[in-house]
Coordinates of C-alpha atoms and ligand atoms in Angstrom, one line a residue:
M396 CA 9.8 -46.0 189.0
E397 CA 11.6 -44.3 186.2
I398 CA 13.2 -46.4 183.5
K399 CA 16.7 -45.4 182.6
N400 CA 18.0 -48.5 180.9
I401 CA 16.2 -50.8 178.4
C402 CA 17.5 -54.0 176.9
C403 CA 15.8 -55.7 174.0
I404 CA 16.6 -59.3 173.1
G405 CA 16.1 -59.8 169.4
A406 CA 17.2 -57.3 166.7
G407 CA 14.7 -58.3 164.0
Y408 CA 11.9 -56.6 162.1
V409 CA 10.1 -55.8 165.4
G410 CA 12.9 -55.3 168.0
G411 CA 15.1 -53.2 165.7
P412 CA 12.7 -50.5 164.6
T413 CA 10.8 -50.4 168.0
M414 CA 13.9 -49.8 170.0
T415 CA 15.2 -47.2 167.5
M416 CA 12.0 -45.3 168.0
I417 CA 12.2 -45.5 171.8
A418 CA 15.8 -44.3 171.7
A419 CA 14.9 -41.4 169.4
K420 CA 12.0 -40.3 171.6
C421 CA 13.6 -40.9 175.0
P422 CA 17.1 -39.5 175.0
H423 CA 17.3 -40.0 178.7
I424 CA 17.0 -43.8 178.3
K425 CA 19.9 -46.0 177.3
V426 CA 18.7 -48.7 174.9
N427 CA 20.8 -51.9 174.3
V428 CA 19.5 -54.1 171.5
V429 CA 21.1 -57.6 171.6
D430 CA 20.9 -60.6 169.4
I431 CA 22.7 -63.9 169.2
N432 CA 23.2 -63.5 165.4
E433 CA 26.6 -61.8 165.0
N434 CA 26.1 -60.9 161.3
R435 CA 22.8 -59.2 162.1
I436 CA 24.4 -57.1 164.9
A437 CA 27.3 -56.3 162.6
A438 CA 24.9 -55.0 160.0
W439 CA 23.0 -52.9 162.5
N440 CA 26.4 -51.4 163.4
D441 CA 27.5 -50.8 159.9
E442 CA 28.9 -47.3 159.6
N443 CA 26.6 -46.7 156.6
A444 CA 23.1 -46.8 158.2
T445 CA 21.5 -47.7 154.9
H446 CA 23.2 -51.2 155.3
I447 CA 21.1 -52.1 158.4
P448 CA 19.7 -55.6 157.9
I449 CA 16.1 -54.7 157.2
Y450 CA 14.8 -52.4 154.5
E451 CA 12.3 -50.0 156.1
P452 CA 11.7 -46.5 154.8
G453 CA 12.9 -43.8 157.2
L454 CA 14.7 -46.2 159.5
P455 CA 18.3 -45.6 158.4
E456 CA 17.9 -41.9 159.2
L457 CA 16.6 -42.6 162.7
V458 CA 19.3 -45.2 163.4
G459 CA 21.9 -42.6 162.2
Q460 CA 20.6 -40.1 164.7
T461 CA 20.6 -42.3 167.8
R462 CA 23.2 -45.0 167.3
G463 CA 26.2 -44.6 169.6
K464 CA 24.4 -41.9 171.6
N465 CA 21.7 -43.8 173.5
L466 CA 21.1 -46.7 171.1
F467 CA 23.5 -49.7 171.0
F468 CA 23.6 -53.0 169.1
S469 CA 25.6 -55.8 170.5
T470 CA 25.9 -59.6 171.0
D471 CA 26.7 -59.3 174.7
V472 CA 23.3 -60.4 176.0
N473 CA 24.4 -61.0 179.6
A474 CA 25.8 -57.5 180.0
A475 CA 22.7 -55.9 178.6
I476 CA 20.4 -57.9 180.9
Q477 CA 22.5 -56.9 184.0
E478 CA 22.3 -53.2 183.2
A479 CA 18.6 -53.1 182.3
D480 CA 15.6 -52.0 184.4
M481 CA 13.3 -53.3 181.7
I482 CA 13.9 -56.1 179.2
F483 CA 11.9 -56.5 176.0
I484 CA 11.7 -60.0 174.6
S485 CA 11.5 -59.7 170.8
V486 CA 12.8 -63.0 169.5
N487 CA 11.0 -65.0 166.8
T488 CA 8.2 -67.4 167.6
P489 CA 7.9 -69.5 164.5
T490 CA 5.2 -72.2 163.9
K491 CA 6.4 -75.5 165.4
T492 CA 7.9 -77.9 162.9
Y493 CA 8.0 -80.9 165.2
G494 CA 6.2 -82.8 167.9
E495 CA 2.9 -81.9 169.6
G496 CA 1.2 -79.0 167.7
K497 CA 3.5 -79.4 164.7
G498 CA 2.5 -77.0 161.9
M499 CA 0.2 -75.0 164.2
A500 CA 1.4 -74.1 167.7
A501 CA 4.0 -71.4 168.3
D502 CA 7.5 -72.7 169.0
L503 CA 8.4 -71.0 172.3
K504 CA 11.9 -72.4 172.7
Y505 CA 13.6 -69.1 172.0
I506 CA 11.3 -67.3 174.5
E507 CA 12.1 -70.0 177.1
L508 CA 15.8 -69.7 176.5
C509 CA 15.6 -65.9 177.0
A510 CA 13.7 -66.4 180.3
R511 CA 16.3 -68.9 181.6
Q512 CA 19.1 -66.6 180.6
I513 CA 17.5 -63.6 182.2
A514 CA 16.8 -65.6 185.4
A515 CA 20.4 -66.8 185.5
V516 CA 22.0 -63.4 185.0
A517 CA 19.8 -60.9 186.7
T518 CA 21.0 -59.7 190.1
S519 CA 18.5 -56.9 190.5
D520 CA 14.7 -56.6 190.0
K521 CA 13.6 -56.4 186.3
I522 CA 10.5 -55.7 184.4
I523 CA 10.1 -58.3 181.6
V524 CA 8.1 -57.2 178.6
E525 CA 6.7 -59.6 176.1
K526 CA 7.1 -57.9 172.7
S527 CA 6.9 -61.0 170.5
T528 CA 3.5 -62.2 169.6
L529 CA 2.7 -65.1 172.0
P530 CA 0.0 -67.6 172.7
V531 CA -2.4 -66.4 175.4
R532 CA -1.1 -67.4 178.9
T533 CA 2.6 -67.5 177.9
A534 CA 3.3 -65.1 180.8
E535 CA 2.4 -67.9 183.1
A536 CA 5.2 -70.0 181.8
L537 CA 7.6 -67.1 181.9
R538 CA 6.7 -66.4 185.5
S539 CA 7.3 -70.0 186.4
I540 CA 10.8 -70.1 184.8
L541 CA 11.8 -66.7 186.1
D542 CA 10.7 -67.4 189.7
N543 CA 12.0 -71.0 189.9
T544 CA 15.4 -70.5 188.3
G545 CA 16.2 -67.0 189.3
N546 CA 18.5 -65.5 192.0
G547 CA 15.7 -64.4 194.3
V548 CA 15.2 -61.0 192.5
H549 CA 11.7 -59.8 191.7
F550 CA 10.3 -59.9 188.1
D551 CA 7.3 -58.1 186.8
I552 CA 5.9 -59.4 183.5
L553 CA 4.1 -57.2 181.0
S554 CA 2.6 -57.9 177.6
N555 CA 3.2 -55.1 175.1
P556 CA 2.4 -56.6 171.7
E557 CA 3.7 -54.6 168.7
F558 CA 1.2 -53.6 166.0
L559 CA 3.5 -52.0 163.5
A560 CA 3.3 -53.3 159.9
E561 CA 6.4 -53.8 157.9
G562 CA 7.1 -51.2 155.2
T563 CA 5.5 -48.5 157.3
A564 CA 7.2 -49.3 160.7
V565 CA 8.5 -45.8 161.3
T566 CA 5.2 -44.0 160.8
D567 CA 3.3 -46.7 162.6
L568 CA 5.7 -46.4 165.6
L569 CA 5.5 -42.6 165.5
N570 CA 1.7 -42.4 165.4
P571 CA 0.3 -45.7 166.7
D572 CA -3.5 -46.1 166.7
R573 CA -2.9 -47.5 170.2
V574 CA -0.2 -48.9 172.4
L575 CA -1.3 -51.9 174.4
I576 CA 0.2 -52.7 177.8
G577 CA -1.1 -55.7 179.8
G578 CA 0.0 -56.1 183.4
E579 CA -0.5 -58.1 186.5
H580 CA -3.1 -56.7 189.0
T581 CA -0.8 -56.6 191.9
E582 CA 0.7 -53.4 193.5
K583 CA 4.1 -54.1 191.9
G584 CA 2.4 -55.2 188.6
K585 CA 0.6 -51.9 188.4
K586 CA 3.8 -49.9 189.0
A587 CA 5.6 -51.9 186.3
Q588 CA 2.7 -51.2 183.9
Q589 CA 2.9 -47.5 184.8
A590 CA 6.6 -47.4 184.2
L591 CA 6.1 -48.6 180.6
V592 CA 3.2 -46.2 180.1
E593 CA 5.6 -43.4 181.0
V594 CA 8.1 -44.5 178.4
Y595 CA 5.6 -44.4 175.6
A596 CA 4.0 -41.1 176.9
N597 CA 7.2 -39.4 175.8
W598 CA 5.6 -39.3 172.3
V599 CA 2.3 -41.2 172.3
P600 CA -0.8 -39.3 173.5
R601 CA -1.9 -40.9 176.8
E602 CA -5.4 -41.6 175.5
H603 CA -3.8 -43.9 172.9
I604 CA -2.1 -46.0 175.6
L605 CA -4.4 -48.8 176.7
T606 CA -3.8 -50.8 179.8
T607 CA -5.4 -54.3 180.3
N608 CA -4.6 -57.5 182.1
V609 CA -1.8 -59.6 180.7
W610 CA -4.1 -62.2 179.1
S611 CA -6.2 -59.7 177.3
A612 CA -3.1 -58.1 175.8
E613 CA -1.7 -61.4 174.7
L614 CA -5.0 -62.5 173.1
S615 CA -5.7 -59.0 171.5
K616 CA -2.6 -59.3 169.4
L617 CA -3.6 -62.7 168.0
T618 CA -7.1 -61.4 167.5
A619 CA -6.0 -58.2 165.7
N620 CA -4.0 -60.2 163.2
A621 CA -6.8 -62.8 162.7
F622 CA -9.3 -60.0 162.0
L623 CA -7.0 -58.3 159.5
A624 CA -6.2 -61.5 157.7
Q625 CA -9.9 -62.4 157.7
R626 CA -10.6 -59.2 155.8
V627 CA -8.1 -60.1 153.2
S628 CA -9.5 -63.6 152.9
S629 CA -13.0 -62.3 152.7
I630 CA -12.3 -59.9 149.8
N631 CA -10.2 -62.6 148.1
A632 CA -13.1 -65.0 148.3
I633 CA -15.3 -62.3 146.7
S634 CA -12.5 -61.8 144.0
E635 CA -13.1 -65.3 142.8
L636 CA -16.8 -64.7 142.5
C637 CA -16.1 -61.4 140.7
E638 CA -14.0 -63.2 138.1
V639 CA -17.0 -65.4 137.1
T640 CA -19.7 -62.8 137.3
E641 CA -18.1 -59.8 135.6
A642 CA -18.3 -57.8 138.8
D643 CA -15.1 -55.9 139.6
V644 CA -13.7 -56.5 143.0
N645 CA -12.2 -53.0 143.3
E646 CA -15.6 -51.6 142.7
V647 CA -17.2 -53.9 145.3
A648 CA -14.4 -53.0 147.8
R649 CA -15.1 -49.3 147.2
A650 CA -18.8 -49.8 147.6
I651 CA -18.6 -51.8 150.8
G652 CA -15.7 -49.8 152.3
A653 CA -17.8 -46.6 152.1
D654 CA -20.0 -48.1 154.8
S655 CA -18.3 -46.6 157.9
R656 CA -19.1 -49.8 159.9
I657 CA -17.0 -51.8 157.4
G658 CA -14.3 -49.2 156.6
S659 CA -12.1 -48.9 153.5
K660 CA -8.8 -50.4 154.7
F661 CA -7.6 -54.0 154.1
L662 CA -10.0 -54.6 151.3
K663 CA -7.5 -55.0 148.5
A664 CA -7.8 -58.3 146.7
S665 CA -4.5 -60.0 146.1
V666 CA -2.5 -63.1 145.3
G667 CA -2.9 -63.9 148.9
F668 CA -1.5 -62.5 152.2
G669 CA 2.0 -63.3 153.4
G670 CA 4.3 -62.0 156.1
S671 CA 5.6 -63.5 159.3
C672 CA 2.5 -62.9 161.4
F673 CA -0.9 -63.6 159.8
Q674 CA -0.6 -67.3 159.1
K675 CA 1.5 -68.1 162.2
D676 CA -0.9 -66.2 164.5
I677 CA -4.1 -67.7 163.1
L678 CA -2.7 -71.2 163.2
N679 CA -1.8 -70.5 166.8
L680 CA -5.3 -69.2 167.5
V681 CA -6.7 -72.4 165.9
Y682 CA -4.4 -74.6 168.0
I683 CA -5.2 -72.8 171.3
S684 CA -8.9 -73.1 170.5
Q685 CA -8.5 -76.8 169.9
T686 CA -6.5 -77.2 173.1
Y687 CA -9.5 -75.8 175.0
G688 CA -11.8 -78.1 173.1
L689 CA -13.4 -75.3 171.1
Q690 CA -13.6 -77.1 167.7
E691 CA -16.1 -74.7 166.1
V692 CA -14.0 -71.7 167.0
A693 CA -10.9 -73.4 165.6
D694 CA -12.7 -74.3 162.3
Y695 CA -14.0 -70.8 161.9
W696 CA -10.5 -69.2 162.0
E697 CA -8.9 -72.0 160.1
Q698 CA -11.0 -71.1 157.1
V699 CA -9.1 -67.8 156.7
I700 CA -6.0 -69.8 156.1
I701 CA -7.7 -72.3 153.8
M702 CA -9.0 -69.4 151.7
N703 CA -5.6 -67.9 151.5
D704 CA -3.9 -71.1 150.4
H705 CA -6.6 -71.4 147.8
Q706 CA -6.0 -67.9 146.5
K707 CA -2.3 -68.5 146.0
R708 CA -2.9 -71.8 144.3
R709 CA -5.7 -70.4 142.1
F710 CA -3.4 -67.7 140.8
A711 CA -0.6 -70.1 139.9
K712 CA -3.1 -72.6 138.3
N713 CA -4.6 -69.8 136.3
I714 CA -1.2 -69.0 134.7
V715 CA -0.8 -72.6 133.6
K716 CA -4.4 -72.8 132.3
T717 CA -4.1 -69.6 130.4
L718 CA -0.8 -70.6 128.8
F719 CA -2.7 -73.4 127.0
N720 CA -2.4 -75.8 129.9
T721 CA 1.4 -76.1 129.7
V722 CA 4.2 -74.0 130.9
S723 CA 6.9 -76.6 130.5
G724 CA 10.0 -75.0 129.2
K725 CA 8.3 -71.6 129.0
K726 CA 9.9 -68.5 130.5
I727 CA 7.8 -66.8 133.1
A728 CA 8.9 -63.5 134.7
L729 CA 7.9 -62.9 138.3
L730 CA 8.0 -59.2 139.3
G731 CA 8.3 -58.9 143.1
W732 CA 9.2 -61.5 145.7
S733 CA 8.7 -59.7 149.1
F734 CA 5.4 -60.3 150.8
K735 CA 4.4 -56.6 150.3
K736 CA 6.1 -53.5 149.0
D737 CA 8.7 -51.5 150.9
T738 CA 10.2 -54.4 152.8
N739 CA 12.9 -57.0 152.0
D740 CA 11.0 -59.5 154.2
T741 CA 9.9 -62.6 152.3
R742 CA 8.5 -64.7 155.0
E743 CA 5.3 -66.6 153.8
S744 CA 5.3 -64.5 150.7
A745 CA 2.8 -65.7 148.1
A746 CA 5.6 -65.5 145.5
I747 CA 7.3 -68.5 147.0
Y748 CA 4.2 -70.7 146.5
V749 CA 3.5 -69.4 143.0
A750 CA 7.1 -70.0 142.0
D751 CA 7.1 -73.5 143.5
Y752 CA 3.9 -74.4 141.6
L753 CA 5.3 -73.1 138.3
L754 CA 8.6 -75.0 138.9
K755 CA 6.6 -78.2 139.5
E756 CA 5.1 -77.6 136.0
Q757 CA 8.6 -77.3 134.7
A758 CA 8.4 -73.6 133.8
E759 CA 11.6 -71.6 133.5
V760 CA 11.0 -69.0 136.2
V761 CA 12.9 -65.7 136.3
V762 CA 12.5 -63.4 139.3
Y763 CA 13.1 -59.7 139.8
D764 CA 12.6 -57.9 143.1
P765 CA 14.0 -54.4 143.9
K766 CA 15.1 -55.3 147.5
V767 CA 15.3 -59.1 147.9
T768 CA 18.6 -60.8 147.3
A769 CA 19.0 -63.9 145.2
E770 CA 20.3 -65.9 148.2
Q771 CA 17.1 -65.1 150.1
I772 CA 15.0 -66.3 147.2
Y773 CA 16.9 -69.6 146.9
S774 CA 16.7 -70.0 150.7
D775 CA 12.9 -69.5 150.7
L776 CA 12.5 -72.2 148.0
N777 CA 14.9 -74.6 149.7
Y778 CA 12.9 -74.2 152.9
L779 CA 9.8 -75.6 151.2
G780 CA 11.8 -78.7 150.6
T781 CA 10.2 -79.5 147.2
R782 CA 13.6 -79.7 145.5
S783 CA 17.3 -79.6 146.3
D784 CA 19.2 -76.3 146.3
T785 CA 21.0 -77.4 143.1
E786 CA 17.8 -78.0 141.3
N787 CA 16.2 -74.7 142.5
R788 CA 19.3 -72.8 141.3
S789 CA 19.2 -74.5 137.9
L790 CA 15.5 -74.0 137.3
L791 CA 15.0 -70.5 138.7
T792 CA 17.0 -67.5 137.8
V793 CA 17.2 -64.2 139.7
V794 CA 18.0 -61.0 137.8
N795 CA 18.9 -57.4 138.8
D796 CA 17.3 -55.8 135.8
P797 CA 13.5 -56.3 135.2
M798 CA 14.1 -56.2 131.4
D799 CA 16.2 -59.4 131.7
A800 CA 13.2 -61.0 133.4
V801 CA 10.7 -60.1 130.7
K802 CA 12.9 -60.6 127.6
K803 CA 11.4 -63.4 125.6
A804 CA 9.0 -64.4 128.4
H805 CA 5.7 -65.9 127.6
A806 CA 4.1 -64.4 130.7
T807 CA 4.8 -61.7 133.3
A808 CA 3.2 -62.0 136.8
I809 CA 3.2 -59.1 139.3
L810 CA 3.4 -60.6 142.8
T811 CA 4.3 -57.5 144.9
E812 CA 2.9 -54.0 144.6
W813 CA 6.2 -52.2 144.3
D814 CA 5.7 -48.6 143.2
E815 CA 8.4 -48.8 140.6
F816 CA 6.4 -51.4 138.6
K817 CA 3.8 -48.7 137.9
K818 CA 6.5 -46.5 136.4
Y819 CA 7.8 -49.1 133.9
D820 CA 7.6 -48.6 130.2
W821 CA 5.0 -51.3 129.6
Q822 CA 5.1 -50.8 125.8
S823 CA 8.7 -51.7 125.8
I824 CA 8.1 -54.7 128.1
Y825 CA 5.4 -55.9 125.6
D826 CA 7.8 -55.5 122.7
H827 CA 10.4 -57.7 124.5
M828 CA 8.0 -60.5 125.4
L829 CA 7.0 -63.4 123.2
K830 CA 3.5 -63.1 121.6
P831 CA 0.8 -63.5 122.7
A832 CA 2.2 -61.6 125.8
F833 CA 0.3 -62.6 129.0
L834 CA 0.2 -60.4 132.0
F835 CA -1.0 -61.6 135.4
D836 CA -1.5 -58.8 137.8
G837 CA -1.8 -60.4 141.2
R838 CA -1.9 -57.0 143.0
M839 CA -4.4 -55.1 140.8
L840 CA -1.5 -52.6 140.4
L841 CA -1.7 -51.6 136.7
D842 CA -4.3 -50.0 134.5
Q843 CA -5.8 -52.9 132.8
E844 CA -7.3 -50.9 129.9
L845 CA -3.9 -49.4 129.1
L846 CA -2.3 -52.8 129.1
K847 CA -4.9 -54.2 126.8
G848 CA -4.5 -51.2 124.5
I849 CA -0.8 -52.1 124.2
G850 CA -1.7 -55.7 123.2
F851 CA -1.3 -57.7 126.4
E852 CA -3.6 -60.5 127.3
V853 CA -4.4 -59.5 130.8
Y854 CA -5.6 -61.4 133.9
T855 CA -6.3 -59.3 137.0
T856 CA -7.3 -60.9 140.3
G857 CA -11.0 -60.1 140.9
K858 CA -12.0 -58.9 137.4
G859 CA -13.7 -61.1 134.8
Ligands
LIG1435 C1 9.4 -61.6 166.0 C2 8.4 -62.7 166.0 O1 8.6 -63.5 164.9 C3 7.0 -62.3 166.1 O2 6.2 -63.3 166.5 C4 6.8 -61.2 167.1 O3 5.5 -60.6 166.9 C5 7.9 -60.1 167.0 O4 9.2 -60.7 167.0 P1 10.6 -60.4 164.0 O5 11.3 -59.3 164.7 O6 10.1 -60.1 162.6 O7 9.4 -60.9 164.8 O8 11.6 -61.7 164.0 P2 13.0 -61.8 163.4 O9 13.3 -60.8 162.4 O10 13.3 -63.2 163.2 O11 13.9 -61.4 164.7 C6 14.1 -62.1 165.8 C7 15.6 -62.0 166.3 O12 15.8 -62.6 167.5 C8 16.6 -62.6 165.3 O13 17.5 -61.6 164.9 C9 17.3 -63.7 166.1 O14 18.6 -63.9 165.8 C10 17.1 -63.2 167.5 N1 17.1 -64.3 168.6 C11 16.4 -65.4 168.4 C12 17.9 -64.1 169.7 O15 18.6 -63.1 169.8 N2 18.0 -65.1 170.6 C13 17.2 -66.2 170.5 O16 17.3 -67.1 171.4 C14 16.4 -66.4 169.4
LIG1436 C1 0.7 -57.4 160.1 C2 -0.2 -56.4 160.9 O1 -0.8 -55.4 160.0 C3 0.5 -55.7 162.0 O2 -0.3 -54.9 162.8 C4 1.2 -56.8 162.9 O3 1.9 -56.2 163.9 C5 2.0 -57.8 162.0 O4 1.3 -58.3 161.0 P1 2.5 -57.0 158.2 O5 2.6 -58.5 158.2 O6 3.8 -56.3 158.3 O7 1.7 -56.6 159.5 O8 1.8 -56.5 156.9 P2 0.3 -56.1 156.5 O9 0.4 -54.8 156.0 O10 -0.6 -56.4 157.5 O11 0.1 -57.1 155.3 C6 0.0 -58.5 155.4 C7 -0.3 -59.2 154.1 O12 -1.6 -58.9 153.7 C8 0.6 -58.7 152.9 O13 1.0 -59.8 152.2 C9 -0.3 -57.8 152.2 O14 0.1 -57.7 150.8 C10 -1.6 -58.5 152.3 N1 -2.8 -57.6 152.2 C11 -3.0 -56.5 153.0 C12 -3.7 -57.8 151.1 O15 -3.5 -58.7 150.3 N2 -4.7 -56.9 151.0 C13 -4.9 -55.9 151.9 O16 -5.9 -55.2 151.7 C14 -4.0 -55.7 152.9

């Protein structure tokens, strides 16, 4: 079976870049990306491709090359479903905020809505691809909805989790370590799996395309994120120990990373991991384990989250402690708000928690981030629910020029590892700050000795 028409429901950080890459590498396939959010679709269709709704290096160029040729963005979900041979479900699956599993389980209401809509609209056979990260055995629920509410057409269900990391989405999609495709072990299921293999084989070497059963694919995605997050929590745990023992966590990371069994990646101590996936997926893994009565398994993985929360709180607490145990009325500059560099995504960013902590201590917080809008920052704080929108706006200021943030500040804290921070004139920043000028480097980004030479009082995660 040759795929000629693909529909993707969900034009977010995953659906948008992934479909753009498929369109770029498969000119013979028409790709329709649909979303219920009209503003988002309008932004994807903006004549100027740099105005697309997500900041991702290299993506505007790729969108510019393919949009209007074989890549289309629209809100007409039904039409795109009708046309498609293959439908990717790429809608968000946030942590449940209500009812059973509140705060842990994945909220699958959008996935279910998609399945019901596909079932209602489809008048020909379709291959349904789970692209969103989902709890293991979600395909079972999908199958039940599709078969029980459909028009008698046949659906195949595949799990094809996406491993791209934000900020490097284009290169990750171009050269993936692996593409994972889980399918059902029936004749039709195998054909559907093969059809998706052929789509990726247009640019991914076949030995990098792994096929498994559906459940393994679903569980592998949760497991991959849990392992990655565990590495960050592990090194962050060691960072606290380094701070009291005069060991340097960068040196420790280099030393252990040189062991090929451990490897050097994902060993950077930080103010804590963020992003839409790590916390959500681990909580989900914990919840699933509990559901099956596996309490020790659940506790084991939950510790990764506990360590991360501790790291974020510890960083914020340290600012207060260092500033003579009070930050009330003191100006504190936060450089960086996104959860990592090269993205405008702020979901679960450590900066949100650090800012909230400092605001509770009545600090005057001023934020600068090269790509995140002021409205996004206020919306992130409002979402925490600690204060009203009016209070957040009166206590926290967002500026477009980093110098406005640091001017007369008691302390500056680096929360995202944006490259531009390394290029700043730190002497001039020092001159503009109140003395003693404190610098808290939550990303181990700057040369500590250089800063100390200028006169800063420096705190770096993981170095005593
Ligand atoms: C999402 C999931 O959060 C993640 O679990 C999964 O691994 C990949 O897909 P992301 O693309 O980053 O990640 O989410 P987001 O940027 O929120 O995009 C989802 C889009 O789906 C939104 O634009 C939303 O408007 C759209 N959507 C949601 C629909 O079109 N229909 C719906 O019913 C629900
Ligand atoms: C992650 C996975 O890497 C990706 O495969 C999956 O598809 C989605 O989740 P992403 O959330 O985009 O991707 O970013 P990632 O690069 O994994 O970083 C996550 C967080 O960990 C960031 O806040 C980052 O700053 C932090 N981190 C990462 C560290 O603190 N130290 C490290 O060594 C690596």
